[in-house]
Amino acid sequence: QVQLVESGGGLVQAGGSLRLSCAASGRTFSSSGMGWFRQAPGKEREFVAAINWNGDNTYYADSVKGRFTISRDNAKNTGYLQMNSLKPEDTAVYYCAADANIPPRLVTRASSWDYWGQGTQVTVSS
């Protein structure tokens, strides 16, 4: 079992930056993949980024590639999402997720992930 708590959301102007954190508890985080998803009002939850258990492999949605960076520190049981050059369309509740052994072809599917945080709001003003 993994428990996840996100933090770092807030209000930022377009072009600004935020860093989200995902603090994990439980024995299996360091051997689990981690992902970030987001959900805007009236829209489905969408994939943002994912990272494998040791950080060797990362995956990004096209909409954030080059602007967002996912990382993790297993010694601290914490994952991160650095978000730069933010746009109003990045406004959403951001969720971190964790699970073991998700094949790369399935990481973009929310249904592939078993463990979720409660979410943190990110609002980008124009």
Tab-separated table of C-alpha atoms in Angstrom:
chain	number	residue	atom	x	y	z
A	1	GLN	CA	0.000	0.000	0.000
A	2	VAL	CA	1.118	3.548	-0.762
A	3	GLN	CA	-0.405	6.745	0.616
A	4	LEU	CA	0.193	9.923	-1.371
A	5	VAL	CA	-0.128	13.593	-0.412
A	6	GLU	CA	0.373	16.376	-2.957
A	7	SER	CA	1.438	19.919	-2.163
A	8	GLY	CA	2.770	22.991	-3.941
A	9	GLY	CA	-0.246	24.071	-5.916
A	10	GLY	CA	-1.416	27.671	-6.056
A	11	LEU	CA	-2.165	30.691	-8.193
A	12	VAL	CA	0.462	31.848	-10.675
A	13	GLN	CA	0.536	34.175	-13.658
A	14	ALA	CA	1.014	32.833	-17.156
A	15	GLY	CA	4.681	32.246	-17.843
A	16	GLY	CA	5.403	31.496	-14.208
A	17	SER	CA	6.546	28.329	-12.483
A	18	LEU	CA	5.411	25.992	-9.730
A	19	ARG	CA	6.857	22.829	-8.259
A	20	LEU	CA	4.469	20.185	-7.040
A	21	SER	CA	5.530	17.598	-4.499
A	22	CYS	CA	4.076	14.193	-3.804
A	23	ALA	CA	4.990	12.762	-0.406
A	24	ALA	CA	4.565	9.021	-0.178
A	25	SER	CA	4.324	6.680	2.754
A	26	GLY	CA	4.461	2.943	2.602
A	27	ARG	CA	7.177	0.445	1.963
A	28	THR	CA	6.737	0.070	-1.761
A	29	PHE	CA	7.086	3.620	-3.102
A	30	SER	CA	10.748	3.254	-4.001
A	31	SER	CA	9.918	0.260	-6.170
A	32	SER	CA	6.835	1.832	-7.745
A	33	GLY	CA	6.342	3.966	-10.769
A	34	MET	CA	4.894	7.420	-10.182
A	35	GLY	CA	2.705	9.580	-12.338
A	36	TRP	CA	1.023	12.961	-12.455
A	37	PHE	CA	-2.449	13.516	-13.884
A	38	ARG	CA	-4.676	16.563	-13.974
A	39	GLN	CA	-8.367	17.247	-14.201
A	40	ALA	CA	-9.989	20.506	-15.217
A	41	PRO	CA	-13.661	21.248	-14.453
A	42	GLY	CA	-15.952	19.338	-16.763
A	43	LYS	CA	-13.107	17.355	-18.289
A	44	GLU	CA	-11.729	13.876	-17.850
A	45	ARG	CA	-8.590	13.205	-15.875
A	46	GLU	CA	-5.646	13.406	-18.250
A	47	PHE	CA	-2.099	12.136	-18.154
A	48	VAL	CA	0.675	14.648	-17.568
A	49	ALA	CA	3.891	12.749	-16.835
A	50	ALA	CA	5.251	9.514	-15.390
A	51	ILE	CA	8.550	8.181	-14.129
A	52	ASN	CA	9.680	4.634	-13.470
A	53	TRP	CA	10.851	3.367	-10.104
A	54	ASN	CA	14.497	4.468	-10.361
A	55	GLY	CA	14.032	7.553	-12.527
A	56	ASP	CA	15.658	6.088	-15.614
A	57	ASN	CA	12.577	6.456	-17.778
A	58	THR	CA	10.206	9.389	-18.043
A	59	TYR	CA	7.088	9.970	-20.119
A	60	TYR	CA	5.272	13.212	-20.913
A	61	ALA	CA	2.075	14.334	-22.534
A	62	ASP	CA	2.753	16.301	-25.687
A	63	SER	CA	1.032	19.326	-24.169
A	64	VAL	CA	3.652	19.636	-21.408
A	65	LYS	CA	6.770	18.297	-23.088
A	66	GLY	CA	9.617	20.784	-22.783
A	67	ARG	CA	7.863	22.740	-20.022
A	68	PHE	CA	7.323	20.192	-17.224
A	69	THR	CA	9.879	17.900	-15.597
A	70	ILE	CA	9.046	14.897	-13.443
A	71	SER	CA	11.557	13.610	-10.915
A	72	ARG	CA	11.761	11.623	-7.707
A	73	ASP	CA	13.914	11.222	-4.625
A	74	ASN	CA	13.420	7.729	-3.267
A	75	ALA	CA	15.525	8.509	-0.188
A	76	LYS	CA	12.884	11.087	0.732
A	77	ASN	CA	9.922	9.055	-0.562
A	78	THR	CA	8.933	12.092	-2.593
A	79	GLY	CA	8.134	12.801	-6.201
A	80	TYR	CA	8.110	16.159	-7.953
A	81	LEU	CA	6.634	17.922	-10.939
A	82	GLN	CA	8.473	21.092	-11.944
A	83	MET	CA	6.183	23.196	-14.106
A	84	ASN	CA	7.644	26.078	-16.101
A	85	SER	CA	6.172	28.440	-18.709
A	86	LEU	CA	2.717	27.811	-17.314
A	87	LYS	CA	-0.309	28.576	-19.465
A	88	PRO	CA	-3.941	29.238	-18.503
A	89	GLU	CA	-4.859	25.882	-20.055
A	90	ASP	CA	-2.677	24.181	-17.419
A	91	THR	CA	-5.261	25.164	-14.800
A	92	ALA	CA	-6.544	22.004	-13.126
A	93	VAL	CA	-6.422	19.856	-10.025
A	94	TYR	CA	-3.182	17.887	-10.186
A	95	TYR	CA	-3.026	14.361	-8.798
A	96	CYS	CA	-0.069	12.125	-8.207
A	97	ALA	CA	-0.401	8.401	-8.632
A	98	ALA	CA	1.731	5.373	-7.877
A	99	ASP	CA	1.738	1.738	-8.821
A	100	ALA	CA	4.099	-1.094	-9.534
A	101	ASN	CA	5.170	-2.427	-12.862
A	102	ILE	CA	2.919	-0.521	-15.234
A	103	PRO	CA	4.005	-1.228	-18.814
A	104	PRO	CA	5.094	1.969	-20.596
A	105	ARG	CA	2.264	1.646	-23.124
A	106	LEU	CA	-0.290	1.872	-20.280
A	107	VAL	CA	1.117	4.689	-18.126
A	108	THR	CA	-1.097	7.299	-19.771
A	109	ARG	CA	-4.259	5.557	-18.617
A	110	ALA	CA	-5.616	6.669	-15.250
A	111	SER	CA	-7.199	3.237	-14.806
A	112	SER	CA	-3.730	1.657	-14.771
A	113	TRP	CA	-2.801	3.316	-11.476
A	114	ASP	CA	-4.006	1.979	-8.127
A	115	TYR	CA	-2.892	4.634	-5.643
A	116	TRP	CA	-3.879	8.303	-5.771
A	117	GLY	CA	-3.406	11.452	-3.751
A	118	GLN	CA	-6.176	13.911	-2.929
A	119	GLY	CA	-5.033	16.485	-5.491
A	120	THR	CA	-3.720	20.036	-5.401
A	121	GLN	CA	-5.209	22.983	-7.296
A	122	VAL	CA	-3.095	24.824	-9.858
A	123	THR	CA	-4.552	28.024	-11.293
A	124	VAL	CA	-2.788	29.977	-14.030
A	125	SER	CA	-4.069	33.468	-14.696
A	126	SER	CA	-3.711	35.179	-18.064
